[in-house]
Amino acid sequence: MLDVLASSPLLTMMIVVALGTLLGAVPFGPVRFGAAGALFVGLAVGALDPRLGEGLGLMQTLGLALFVYTVGLAAGSGFFRDLRRQLPLMGGAVVVLVVVAVVAIVVGGLLGLAPALGSGAFAGALTSTPALAAATALAGNDEPAVGYSLAYPVGVVVTILLVAAVLARPWRTHKDPDPAAGVGLVDISVEVERPTRMRDIPGFGDNRVRLSYLARAGETRVVAPDEELRAGDRVVVVGPAEAVAAARDYLGHRVSQHLADDRSTVHFRRFLLSDSRVAGRAVGDLDVPGRFHGVVTRVRRGDLDLLASDDLVLELGDRVRVVAPRQEFPGISALFGDSERKVSEVDALSLGIGLALGLLVGLVSIPLPGGITFALGSAAGPLVVGMVLGRLERTGPLVWGLPSSANLTLRQLGLLLFLGATGLASGQAFAAQAFTGLGLRVVAVAAVLSVVGAVLFLVLARAVGTSAPRAAGGLAGFVGQPAILAYANSRTVDERIDAGYAALFALGIIVKILLVQVIGSV
């Protein structure tokens, strides 16, 4: 059986992925390890025969590049929007990494670990493969790889447990606005008690509420953007509950008969955005009121229900709710595409160009003192490029974003391939040293580094006013572990998780590469 597996790496990988997914679904108390199960199964299978971990470099690189690139696309817009807010967290994370490096030197020295082994334990506890490469180049042998293979699973397990604790008892902060996922949208019918202009309604000018139906003198139509409301008019107000309540109090009072229940003249439905010519454009640019006498009120993106503000940029796979006269629906459907088949197809051109750019950026080497070169590699290069392209949305005819379902599918596939290949490649080194005295000392150092780094980071995150979901994603990026990000996303739907991860992942890689050389030289 081992001969069969050794002769077919792809078969081995699929078995590891399947068994890892099964293991990841098994609850260990309140925790399920999810995609990280592929790492642990890979370690066990790789320990059976050295041949099972050979020739997996391409699969490992492809999986990691797919994962971080799709994360970057999804998080890019939010990252640049919140960059100023996240700067204190990013600066503090650098300080925490320096503290962890000092702890690695001190504790490793007390337990008798050689500098090369200590540097590998540091890279493994913080799950940084680029840092391992720098440590190996400095040491000139495979000793850092031994420390890395022993510390890696420790860093994953400890951090997942801490993320589980954070998300089980989340904290809120006024400095970090509530996510779109948690706000929730409501719509009510309101009777206007005095004449007013649309722009004077609280929340209308700053896109916190939208108005759709207007009933006046026995007729129902869609409200115009420059409408002047009259006493006795009835309108539908859409938005978060708090903003809707403020608009209601200004306009008049709520009525029990909801205008949206009568669809005889004005109707509403969701249209699937599958036309790439519309993707990457803002809601206001489509001029739905002028072209179709309608209004876009909501956008369903994955599990998020977003208010359709004029500056909201649409993405492939969005489900756009439009209120309009029935006879305008064929034209609106043609505008958005409204094709399930088309939106399920991945644009191989934009995906290929984006990944190629990311891998090229990762290859750029910068010389450092001591003969070491720094490169973002296949981990941070595609992430950085994905974030930039996610912010741009489109360039000419190229739409960089992916439909939400396609993004999540590629992300999950890439993560499982990366973790499975990493486990298979590290299985032999892990089994050789895991239960020796030296191995146990490395594990102890890794546990100390993981706990110290994660606890200090979470204390910092709370001190600078970061919400629990953003802190959980930031911790995943601080440690540099995709499995932790996947676990956090499986526990709650919150776009701040991906934004926190994106903010710290690339920065963490750079700092770890520099610090690991200090540890290996002491």
Short mmCIF file of C-alpha atoms in Angstrom, two decimals:
data_model
loop_
_atom_site.label_atom_id
_atom_site.label_comp_id
_atom_site.label_asym_id
_atom_site.label_seq_id
_atom_site.Cartn_x
_atom_site.Cartn_y
_atom_site.Cartn_z
CA MET A 1 0.00 0.00 0.00
CA LEU A 2 2.83 2.40 0.82
CA ASP A 3 4.40 1.66 -2.56
CA VAL A 4 1.13 2.57 -4.29
CA LEU A 5 0.87 5.84 -2.36
CA ALA A 6 4.52 6.69 -3.00
CA SER A 7 4.05 6.18 -6.73
CA SER A 8 0.99 8.44 -6.84
CA PRO A 9 1.44 11.70 -4.89
CA LEU A 10 -1.91 12.99 -6.08
CA LEU A 11 -3.70 9.93 -4.69
CA THR A 12 -1.87 10.40 -1.39
CA MET A 13 -2.86 14.04 -1.26
CA MET A 14 -6.54 13.34 -1.91
CA ILE A 15 -6.58 10.71 0.84
CA VAL A 16 -4.97 13.19 3.24
CA VAL A 17 -7.48 15.88 2.25
CA ALA A 18 -10.45 13.54 2.74
CA LEU A 19 -9.28 12.14 6.08
CA GLY A 20 -8.17 15.60 7.22
CA THR A 21 -11.62 17.03 6.46
CA LEU A 22 -13.17 14.19 8.45
CA LEU A 23 -10.82 14.78 11.40
CA GLY A 24 -11.45 18.54 11.22
CA ALA A 25 -15.19 17.93 11.69
CA VAL A 26 -14.70 15.95 14.91
CA PRO A 27 -15.34 18.11 18.00
CA PHE A 28 -12.65 18.21 20.69
CA GLY A 29 -14.65 19.82 23.45
CA PRO A 30 -15.88 23.15 22.04
CA VAL A 31 -13.26 23.17 19.25
CA ARG A 32 -13.25 21.72 15.75
CA PHE A 33 -9.98 22.09 13.88
CA GLY A 34 -11.57 22.34 10.43
CA ALA A 35 -9.06 22.56 7.58
CA ALA A 36 -6.15 22.13 10.04
CA GLY A 37 -7.15 18.46 10.21
CA ALA A 38 -5.36 18.01 6.87
CA LEU A 39 -2.10 19.14 8.51
CA PHE A 40 -2.33 16.59 11.33
CA VAL A 41 -3.33 13.74 9.03
CA GLY A 42 -0.50 14.73 6.68
CA LEU A 43 1.99 14.56 9.56
CA ALA A 44 0.77 11.08 10.49
CA VAL A 45 0.81 9.75 6.92
CA GLY A 46 4.14 11.40 6.07
CA ALA A 47 5.71 9.70 9.10
CA LEU A 48 4.99 6.27 7.59
CA ASP A 49 7.41 6.53 4.68
CA PRO A 50 9.87 9.26 3.59
CA ARG A 51 8.80 8.85 -0.03
CA LEU A 52 5.31 10.18 0.75
CA GLY A 53 6.65 13.66 1.46
CA GLU A 54 8.74 14.00 -1.70
CA GLY A 55 7.90 16.06 -4.77
CA LEU A 56 5.11 18.11 -3.18
CA GLY A 57 6.70 21.54 -3.55
CA LEU A 58 4.57 22.57 -6.54
CA MET A 59 1.34 21.45 -4.89
CA GLN A 60 2.26 23.23 -1.66
CA THR A 61 3.10 26.47 -3.49
CA LEU A 62 -0.05 26.32 -5.65
CA GLY A 63 -2.29 25.72 -2.65
CA LEU A 64 -0.77 28.54 -0.62
CA ALA A 65 -0.84 30.99 -3.55
CA LEU A 66 -4.50 30.23 -4.29
CA PHE A 67 -5.45 30.67 -0.66
CA VAL A 68 -3.70 33.97 0.06
CA TYR A 69 -4.62 35.48 -3.32
CA THR A 70 -8.34 34.85 -2.83
CA VAL A 71 -8.12 36.18 0.74
CA GLY A 72 -6.43 39.31 -0.62
CA LEU A 73 -9.14 39.84 -3.23
CA ALA A 74 -11.87 39.56 -0.61
CA ALA A 75 -10.13 41.71 2.01
CA GLY A 76 -8.40 44.33 -0.17
CA SER A 77 -11.16 46.93 -0.29
CA GLY A 78 -11.80 46.77 3.46
CA PHE A 79 -8.09 46.76 4.28
CA PHE A 80 -7.35 50.02 2.47
CA ARG A 81 -10.53 51.61 3.78
CA ASP A 82 -9.59 50.75 7.39
CA LEU A 83 -5.82 51.17 7.04
CA ARG A 84 -5.60 54.23 9.27
CA ARG A 85 -7.66 52.46 11.94
CA GLN A 86 -5.38 49.42 11.84
CA LEU A 87 -2.03 51.22 12.00
CA PRO A 88 -1.79 51.09 15.84
CA LEU A 89 -2.45 47.34 15.74
CA MET A 90 0.16 46.82 13.02
CA GLY A 91 2.80 48.84 14.88
CA GLY A 92 2.07 47.05 18.14
CA ALA A 93 2.31 43.66 16.41
CA VAL A 94 5.89 44.45 15.37
CA VAL A 95 6.76 45.19 19.01
CA VAL A 96 5.14 41.93 20.13
CA LEU A 97 7.17 39.96 17.56
CA VAL A 98 10.37 41.50 18.88
CA VAL A 99 9.36 40.46 22.41
CA VAL A 100 8.65 36.91 21.23
CA ALA A 101 12.09 36.77 19.57
CA VAL A 102 13.73 37.82 22.86
CA VAL A 103 11.75 35.14 24.70
CA ALA A 104 12.90 32.57 22.11
CA ILE A 105 16.54 33.47 22.74
CA VAL A 106 16.18 33.39 26.53
CA VAL A 107 14.03 30.26 26.89
CA GLY A 108 15.92 28.40 24.16
CA GLY A 109 19.19 29.16 25.94
CA LEU A 110 17.81 27.98 29.29
CA LEU A 111 16.66 24.68 27.75
CA GLY A 112 19.91 24.15 25.88
CA LEU A 113 18.68 24.58 22.32
CA ALA A 114 21.24 25.48 19.68
CA PRO A 115 20.61 28.84 17.95
CA ALA A 116 19.73 27.10 14.68
CA LEU A 117 17.19 24.86 16.40
CA GLY A 118 15.80 27.84 18.32
CA SER A 119 15.36 29.83 15.14
CA GLY A 120 13.46 26.92 13.61
CA ALA A 121 11.24 26.70 16.69
CA PHE A 122 10.51 30.44 16.39
CA ALA A 123 9.59 30.05 12.71
CA GLY A 124 7.45 27.00 13.47
CA ALA A 125 5.61 28.46 16.46
CA LEU A 126 4.71 31.42 14.23
CA THR A 127 4.18 29.10 11.21
CA SER A 128 6.37 31.13 8.86
CA THR A 129 7.86 29.09 6.02
CA PRO A 130 9.76 32.11 4.58
CA ALA A 131 11.35 32.62 8.00
CA LEU A 132 12.36 28.95 8.01
CA ALA A 133 14.03 29.42 4.63
CA ALA A 134 16.03 32.36 5.99
CA ALA A 135 17.02 30.37 9.11
CA THR A 136 18.14 27.39 7.01
CA ALA A 137 20.24 29.60 4.72
CA LEU A 138 21.91 31.15 7.77
CA ALA A 139 22.56 27.83 9.53
CA GLY A 140 23.77 25.98 6.44
CA ASN A 141 22.09 22.74 7.60
CA ASP A 142 18.63 21.22 8.22
CA GLU A 143 18.61 21.79 11.98
CA PRO A 144 16.10 24.69 11.74
CA ALA A 145 13.74 22.39 9.81
CA VAL A 146 13.64 19.97 12.75
CA GLY A 147 12.65 22.73 15.15
CA TYR A 148 10.12 24.02 12.64
CA SER A 149 8.40 20.65 12.12
CA LEU A 150 8.02 20.12 15.88
CA ALA A 151 6.87 23.65 16.66
CA TYR A 152 4.50 24.09 13.71
CA PRO A 153 1.58 21.95 14.96
CA VAL A 154 2.00 23.42 18.44
CA GLY A 155 1.61 26.95 17.09
CA VAL A 156 -1.50 25.95 15.12
CA VAL A 157 -3.22 24.17 18.02
CA VAL A 158 -2.44 26.80 20.68
CA THR A 159 -3.58 29.69 18.49
CA ILE A 160 -6.79 27.96 17.40
CA LEU A 161 -7.67 27.36 21.04
CA LEU A 162 -7.09 31.04 21.86
CA VAL A 163 -9.11 32.19 18.83
CA ALA A 164 -11.93 29.90 19.96
CA ALA A 165 -11.84 31.53 23.39
CA VAL A 166 -11.89 35.04 21.89
CA LEU A 167 -14.84 34.35 19.60
CA ALA A 168 -16.75 32.51 22.35
CA ARG A 169 -16.71 35.67 24.48
CA PRO A 170 -16.28 38.56 22.05
CA TRP A 171 -15.89 42.15 23.15
CA ARG A 172 -17.10 45.26 21.36
CA THR A 173 -15.49 48.64 20.97
CA HIS A 174 -16.77 51.96 19.69
CA LYS A 175 -13.52 52.47 17.77
CA ASP A 176 -14.26 49.54 15.46
CA PRO A 177 -17.61 49.99 13.66
CA ASP A 178 -20.06 47.09 13.57
CA PRO A 179 -19.68 44.84 10.51
CA ALA A 180 -22.18 44.73 7.70
CA ALA A 181 -22.77 41.10 8.63
CA GLY A 182 -24.03 42.03 12.08
CA VAL A 183 -26.02 45.16 11.37
CA GLY A 184 -29.11 43.64 9.73
CA LEU A 185 -31.48 45.59 7.50
CA VAL A 186 -35.15 46.33 8.03
CA ASP A 187 -37.79 48.04 5.92
CA ILE A 188 -40.93 49.78 7.18
CA SER A 189 -43.72 51.93 5.74
CA VAL A 190 -43.95 55.46 7.11
CA GLU A 191 -46.62 58.15 6.70
CA VAL A 192 -45.15 61.61 6.13
CA GLU A 193 -46.60 64.28 8.42
CA ARG A 194 -45.05 67.42 6.90
CA PRO A 195 -43.48 68.46 3.59
CA THR A 196 -39.79 67.64 3.37
CA ARG A 197 -36.99 67.19 0.87
CA MET A 198 -35.24 63.88 0.48
CA ARG A 199 -31.83 65.28 1.32
CA ASP A 200 -33.13 66.55 4.66
CA ILE A 201 -34.10 63.08 5.89
CA PRO A 202 -31.61 61.85 8.54
CA GLY A 203 -29.38 59.17 7.04
CA PHE A 204 -30.40 59.73 3.42
CA GLY A 205 -27.58 62.06 2.48
CA ASP A 206 -24.87 59.86 4.01
CA ASN A 207 -26.31 56.61 2.59
CA ARG A 208 -27.47 55.10 5.89
CA VAL A 209 -31.05 54.69 4.65
CA ARG A 210 -32.73 54.22 1.26
CA LEU A 211 -36.31 55.04 0.24
CA SER A 212 -38.11 52.88 -2.31
CA TYR A 213 -41.96 52.91 -2.57
CA LEU A 214 -44.01 56.11 -2.62
CA ALA A 215 -47.83 56.08 -2.31
CA ARG A 216 -49.53 59.36 -3.14
CA ALA A 217 -53.16 60.09 -3.99
CA GLY A 218 -54.01 56.44 -4.45
CA GLU A 219 -51.10 55.68 -6.79
CA THR A 220 -47.91 53.75 -5.96
CA ARG A 221 -44.59 54.29 -7.72
CA VAL A 222 -40.86 54.36 -6.96
CA VAL A 223 -39.63 57.46 -5.15
CA ALA A 224 -37.35 59.75 -7.18
CA PRO A 225 -33.91 60.74 -5.80
CA ASP A 226 -34.87 64.45 -5.77
CA GLU A 227 -38.43 63.87 -4.58
CA GLU A 228 -40.15 66.49 -2.42
CA LEU A 229 -42.39 64.58 -0.03
CA ARG A 230 -45.81 65.93 0.95
CA ALA A 231 -47.91 65.48 4.06
CA GLY A 232 -49.95 62.31 3.69
CA ASP A 233 -47.41 60.53 1.46
CA ARG A 234 -46.44 57.03 2.44
CA VAL A 235 -42.91 55.76 1.80
CA VAL A 236 -40.84 52.65 2.51
CA VAL A 237 -37.60 53.27 4.41
CA VAL A 238 -34.80 50.66 4.24
CA GLY A 239 -31.64 50.42 6.35
CA PRO A 240 -30.24 49.39 9.74
CA ALA A 241 -32.89 49.50 12.48
CA GLU A 242 -31.37 52.49 14.30
CA ALA A 243 -31.06 54.63 11.16
CA VAL A 244 -34.56 53.65 10.01
CA ALA A 245 -35.98 54.65 13.39
CA ALA A 246 -34.33 58.10 13.15
CA ALA A 247 -35.75 58.62 9.64
CA ARG A 248 -39.21 57.49 10.80
CA ASP A 249 -39.21 59.93 13.72
CA TYR A 250 -38.28 62.78 11.37
CA LEU A 251 -40.84 61.93 8.68
CA GLY A 252 -43.85 61.04 10.81
CA HIS A 253 -45.10 57.66 12.05
CA ARG A 254 -45.05 54.02 11.02
CA VAL A 255 -48.15 52.50 9.41
CA SER A 256 -49.20 48.88 9.69
CA GLN A 257 -50.04 48.38 6.00
CA HIS A 258 -46.70 47.75 4.32
CA LEU A 259 -46.47 49.20 0.82
CA ALA A 260 -44.14 46.42 -0.33
CA ASP A 261 -46.94 43.87 0.17
CA ASP A 262 -48.79 45.27 -2.85
CA ARG A 263 -46.85 44.25 -5.95
CA SER A 264 -49.51 44.92 -8.55
CA THR A 265 -47.76 47.99 -10.00
CA VAL A 266 -44.36 48.25 -8.35
CA HIS A 267 -42.50 45.01 -7.68
CA PHE A 268 -39.15 43.96 -6.22
CA ARG A 269 -36.82 41.03 -6.81
CA ARG A 270 -33.16 40.12 -6.64
CA PHE A 271 -31.08 40.03 -9.81
CA LEU A 272 -27.87 38.01 -9.98
CA LEU A 273 -24.90 40.06 -11.16
CA SER A 274 -23.20 37.90 -13.78
CA ASP A 275 -22.25 40.52 -16.39
CA SER A 276 -18.58 41.47 -16.05
CA ARG A 277 -19.28 44.85 -17.64
CA VAL A 278 -21.28 45.85 -14.55
CA ALA A 279 -19.00 44.25 -11.95
CA GLY A 280 -16.58 46.72 -10.41
CA ARG A 281 -18.94 49.66 -10.92
CA ALA A 282 -20.70 51.56 -8.14
CA VAL A 283 -24.47 51.36 -7.67
CA GLY A 284 -24.84 55.08 -8.41
CA ASP A 285 -23.02 54.72 -11.75
CA LEU A 286 -25.74 52.40 -13.10
CA ASP A 287 -28.41 55.16 -12.97
CA VAL A 288 -31.22 52.71 -12.24
CA PRO A 289 -33.64 55.56 -11.33
CA GLY A 290 -33.06 57.35 -14.63
CA ARG A 291 -33.02 54.27 -16.87
CA PHE A 292 -35.65 52.07 -15.25
CA HIS A 293 -37.58 54.35 -12.84
CA GLY A 294 -36.43 52.06 -10.04
CA VAL A 295 -34.07 51.99 -7.07
CA VAL A 296 -31.49 49.50 -5.79
CA THR A 297 -32.10 48.95 -2.06
CA ARG A 298 -29.98 45.96 -0.99
CA VAL A 299 -27.12 43.78 -2.17
CA ARG A 300 -26.71 40.23 -0.96
CA ARG A 301 -23.01 39.25 -1.01
CA GLY A 302 -22.34 35.75 0.29
CA ASP A 303 -23.87 35.80 3.77
CA LEU A 304 -23.84 39.61 4.00
CA ASP A 305 -26.90 41.78 3.37
CA LEU A 306 -25.59 45.23 2.42
CA LEU A 307 -27.46 48.51 2.05
CA ALA A 308 -27.09 49.63 -1.57
CA SER A 309 -25.47 53.03 -1.08
CA ASP A 310 -24.57 54.91 -4.24
CA ASP A 311 -20.85 54.32 -3.67
CA LEU A 312 -21.14 50.56 -3.04
CA VAL A 313 -19.02 48.76 -5.64
CA LEU A 314 -20.73 45.68 -7.06
CA GLU A 315 -19.03 42.31 -7.46
CA LEU A 316 -19.72 39.25 -9.58
CA GLY A 317 -22.15 36.97 -7.78
CA ASP A 318 -23.91 39.79 -5.92
CA ARG A 319 -27.69 39.45 -5.67
CA VAL A 320 -29.02 42.94 -6.23
CA ARG A 321 -32.52 43.80 -4.97
CA VAL A 322 -34.26 46.33 -7.20
CA VAL A 323 -37.63 47.99 -6.66
CA ALA A 324 -39.14 49.03 -10.01
CA PRO A 325 -42.25 48.91 -12.19
CA ARG A 326 -42.94 45.37 -13.38
CA GLN A 327 -42.53 46.25 -17.05
CA GLU A 328 -38.92 47.35 -16.44
CA PHE A 329 -37.76 43.96 -15.14
CA PRO A 330 -36.62 42.51 -18.51
CA GLY A 331 -34.29 45.49 -19.03
CA ILE A 332 -32.95 45.29 -15.48
CA SER A 333 -32.34 41.56 -15.90
CA ALA A 334 -30.38 42.24 -19.09
CA LEU A 335 -28.32 44.90 -17.30
CA PHE A 336 -27.13 42.59 -14.51
CA GLY A 337 -26.93 39.39 -16.59
CA ASP A 338 -28.95 37.33 -14.09
CA SER A 339 -27.31 34.05 -15.18
CA GLU A 340 -26.46 31.32 -12.66
CA ARG A 341 -24.39 29.44 -15.23
CA LYS A 342 -22.27 32.43 -16.17
CA VAL A 343 -21.55 33.52 -12.62
CA SER A 344 -20.43 30.01 -11.68
CA GLU A 345 -17.61 30.23 -14.24
CA VAL A 346 -14.26 31.54 -13.03
CA ASP A 347 -12.59 34.15 -15.24
CA ALA A 348 -9.38 32.22 -15.90
CA LEU A 349 -7.76 35.23 -17.58
CA SER A 350 -8.00 37.60 -14.61
CA LEU A 351 -7.25 34.80 -12.13
CA GLY A 352 -4.17 33.70 -14.07
CA ILE A 353 -2.86 37.25 -14.53
CA GLY A 354 -3.44 38.09 -10.85
CA LEU A 355 -1.71 34.95 -9.57
CA ALA A 356 1.18 35.41 -12.00
CA LEU A 357 1.68 39.00 -10.83
CA GLY A 358 1.61 37.84 -7.22
CA LEU A 359 4.17 35.12 -7.78
CA LEU A 360 6.39 37.53 -9.71
CA VAL A 361 6.28 40.04 -6.85
CA GLY A 362 7.14 37.20 -4.50
CA LEU A 363 10.28 36.43 -6.52
CA VAL A 364 11.73 39.94 -6.14
CA SER A 365 14.75 39.63 -3.82
CA ILE A 366 16.17 42.40 -1.65
CA PRO A 367 19.73 41.92 -0.29
CA LEU A 368 20.08 42.15 3.50
CA PRO A 369 23.18 42.37 5.72
CA GLY A 370 24.97 39.09 6.28
CA GLY A 371 24.52 37.80 2.75
CA ILE A 372 20.80 37.04 3.25
CA THR A 373 18.18 38.05 0.70
CA PHE A 374 14.58 38.93 1.50
CA ALA A 375 11.63 38.03 -0.73
CA LEU A 376 7.89 38.00 -0.08
CA GLY A 377 7.69 34.53 -1.63
CA SER A 378 4.61 32.62 -2.71
CA ALA A 379 2.92 33.38 0.63
CA ALA A 380 2.96 37.18 0.83
CA GLY A 381 3.43 38.09 -2.85
CA PRO A 382 0.01 36.88 -4.06
CA LEU A 383 -1.60 38.25 -0.89
CA VAL A 384 -0.25 41.77 -1.47
CA VAL A 385 -1.18 41.74 -5.15
CA GLY A 386 -4.62 40.30 -4.34
CA MET A 387 -5.25 43.11 -1.87
CA VAL A 388 -4.28 45.76 -4.42
CA LEU A 389 -6.42 44.19 -7.16
CA GLY A 390 -9.29 43.72 -4.71
CA ARG A 391 -9.12 47.45 -4.03
CA LEU A 392 -9.02 48.32 -7.76
CA GLU A 393 -11.98 45.99 -8.52
CA ARG A 394 -11.37 46.26 -12.28
CA THR A 395 -8.84 47.52 -14.82
CA GLY A 396 -10.41 48.27 -18.19
CA PRO A 397 -12.23 45.11 -19.30
CA LEU A 398 -10.57 42.94 -16.61
CA VAL A 399 -12.64 42.33 -13.48
CA TRP A 400 -10.30 41.18 -10.73
CA GLY A 401 -12.88 40.06 -8.20
CA LEU A 402 -14.34 36.58 -8.09
CA PRO A 403 -17.93 35.59 -7.30
CA SER A 404 -18.19 34.92 -3.57
CA SER A 405 -18.93 31.22 -4.03
CA ALA A 406 -16.00 30.74 -6.43
CA ASN A 407 -13.67 32.68 -4.12
CA LEU A 408 -14.58 30.51 -1.13
CA THR A 409 -14.26 27.28 -3.12
CA LEU A 410 -10.80 28.15 -4.46
CA ARG A 411 -9.76 29.36 -1.01
CA GLN A 412 -10.80 26.10 0.68
CA LEU A 413 -9.17 23.95 -2.00
CA GLY A 414 -5.91 25.88 -1.84
CA LEU A 415 -5.82 25.71 1.95
CA LEU A 416 -6.37 21.95 2.05
CA LEU A 417 -3.67 21.34 -0.57
CA PHE A 418 -1.19 23.54 1.27
CA LEU A 419 -1.78 22.04 4.71
CA GLY A 420 -1.85 18.46 3.44
CA ALA A 421 1.42 18.93 1.52
CA THR A 422 3.04 20.68 4.50
CA GLY A 423 2.09 17.80 6.80
CA LEU A 424 3.36 15.13 4.39
CA ALA A 425 6.67 16.94 3.87
CA SER A 426 7.25 17.40 7.62
CA GLY A 427 6.08 13.98 8.77
CA GLN A 428 9.48 12.30 8.91
CA ALA A 429 11.25 15.07 10.81
CA PHE A 430 8.33 15.31 13.21
CA ALA A 431 8.26 11.57 13.93
CA ALA A 432 12.05 11.36 14.37
CA GLN A 433 12.23 13.93 17.16
CA ALA A 434 8.71 14.31 18.55
CA PHE A 435 9.14 12.03 21.57
CA THR A 436 12.84 12.49 22.31
CA GLY A 437 14.15 14.72 25.08
CA LEU A 438 15.29 17.28 22.52
CA GLY A 439 11.94 17.14 20.79
CA LEU A 440 10.05 17.73 24.01
CA ARG A 441 12.23 20.76 24.79
CA VAL A 442 11.50 22.21 21.35
CA VAL A 443 7.78 21.60 21.89
CA ALA A 444 7.99 23.36 25.26
CA VAL A 445 9.72 26.38 23.69
CA ALA A 446 7.12 26.46 20.92
CA ALA A 447 4.27 26.35 23.45
CA VAL A 448 5.80 29.25 25.42
CA LEU A 449 6.34 31.33 22.28
CA SER A 450 2.83 30.63 20.99
CA VAL A 451 1.14 31.53 24.27
CA VAL A 452 3.28 34.61 24.93
CA GLY A 453 2.86 35.95 21.39
CA ALA A 454 -0.88 35.32 21.17
CA VAL A 455 -1.72 36.65 24.65
CA LEU A 456 0.37 39.80 24.18
CA PHE A 457 -1.21 40.39 20.79
CA LEU A 458 -4.75 40.02 22.12
CA VAL A 459 -3.99 42.36 25.03
CA LEU A 460 -2.61 44.87 22.52
CA ALA A 461 -5.63 44.49 20.24
CA ARG A 462 -8.05 45.21 23.04
CA ALA A 463 -5.96 48.12 24.31
CA VAL A 464 -6.00 49.91 20.93
CA GLY A 465 -9.76 49.46 20.53
CA THR A 466 -9.83 46.53 18.10
CA SER A 467 -12.97 44.38 18.07
CA ALA A 468 -12.79 40.67 18.90
CA PRO A 469 -13.43 39.49 15.29
CA ARG A 470 -10.74 41.80 13.88
CA ALA A 471 -8.39 40.68 16.68
CA ALA A 472 -9.06 37.02 15.83
CA GLY A 473 -8.26 37.63 12.15
CA GLY A 474 -5.26 39.76 13.13
CA LEU A 475 -3.96 36.95 15.35
CA ALA A 476 -4.25 34.52 12.42
CA GLY A 477 -2.22 36.96 10.31
CA PHE A 478 0.22 37.62 13.17
CA VAL A 479 0.91 33.89 13.42
CA GLY A 480 0.72 33.59 9.64
CA GLN A 481 -1.50 30.53 9.59
CA PRO A 482 -4.29 30.10 7.00
CA ALA A 483 -5.88 27.28 9.02
CA ILE A 484 -6.49 29.68 11.92
CA LEU A 485 -8.15 32.18 9.58
CA ALA A 486 -10.36 29.42 8.17
CA TYR A 487 -11.28 28.35 11.69
CA ALA A 488 -12.20 31.92 12.70
CA ASN A 489 -14.35 32.35 9.58
CA SER A 490 -16.11 29.07 10.33
CA ARG A 491 -17.12 30.38 13.76
CA THR A 492 -18.64 33.70 12.70
CA VAL A 493 -19.52 35.72 9.60
CA ASP A 494 -17.66 39.01 9.88
CA GLU A 495 -15.65 40.79 7.18
CA ARG A 496 -13.33 42.26 9.82
CA ILE A 497 -11.72 38.84 10.29
CA ASP A 498 -10.28 38.81 6.75
CA ALA A 499 -9.34 42.50 7.04
CA GLY A 500 -7.37 41.85 10.24
CA TYR A 501 -5.59 38.90 8.66
CA ALA A 502 -4.65 40.86 5.54
CA ALA A 503 -3.33 43.76 7.63
CA LEU A 504 -0.78 41.65 9.50
CA PHE A 505 0.09 38.65 7.34
CA ALA A 506 2.58 40.27 4.94
CA LEU A 507 3.94 42.58 7.64
CA GLY A 508 4.46 39.60 9.95
CA ILE A 509 6.40 37.68 7.30
CA ILE A 510 8.82 40.56 6.78
CA VAL A 511 9.48 41.07 10.49
CA LYS A 512 9.85 37.32 11.17
CA ILE A 513 12.43 36.94 8.39
CA LEU A 514 14.53 39.68 9.97
CA LEU A 515 14.14 38.42 13.56
CA VAL A 516 14.86 34.77 12.79
CA GLN A 517 18.33 35.76 11.61
CA VAL A 518 18.98 37.50 14.92
CA ILE A 519 17.90 34.38 16.84
CA GLY A 520 20.08 32.12 14.68
CA SER A 521 23.12 34.34 15.14
CA VAL A 522 23.07 34.68 18.94
#
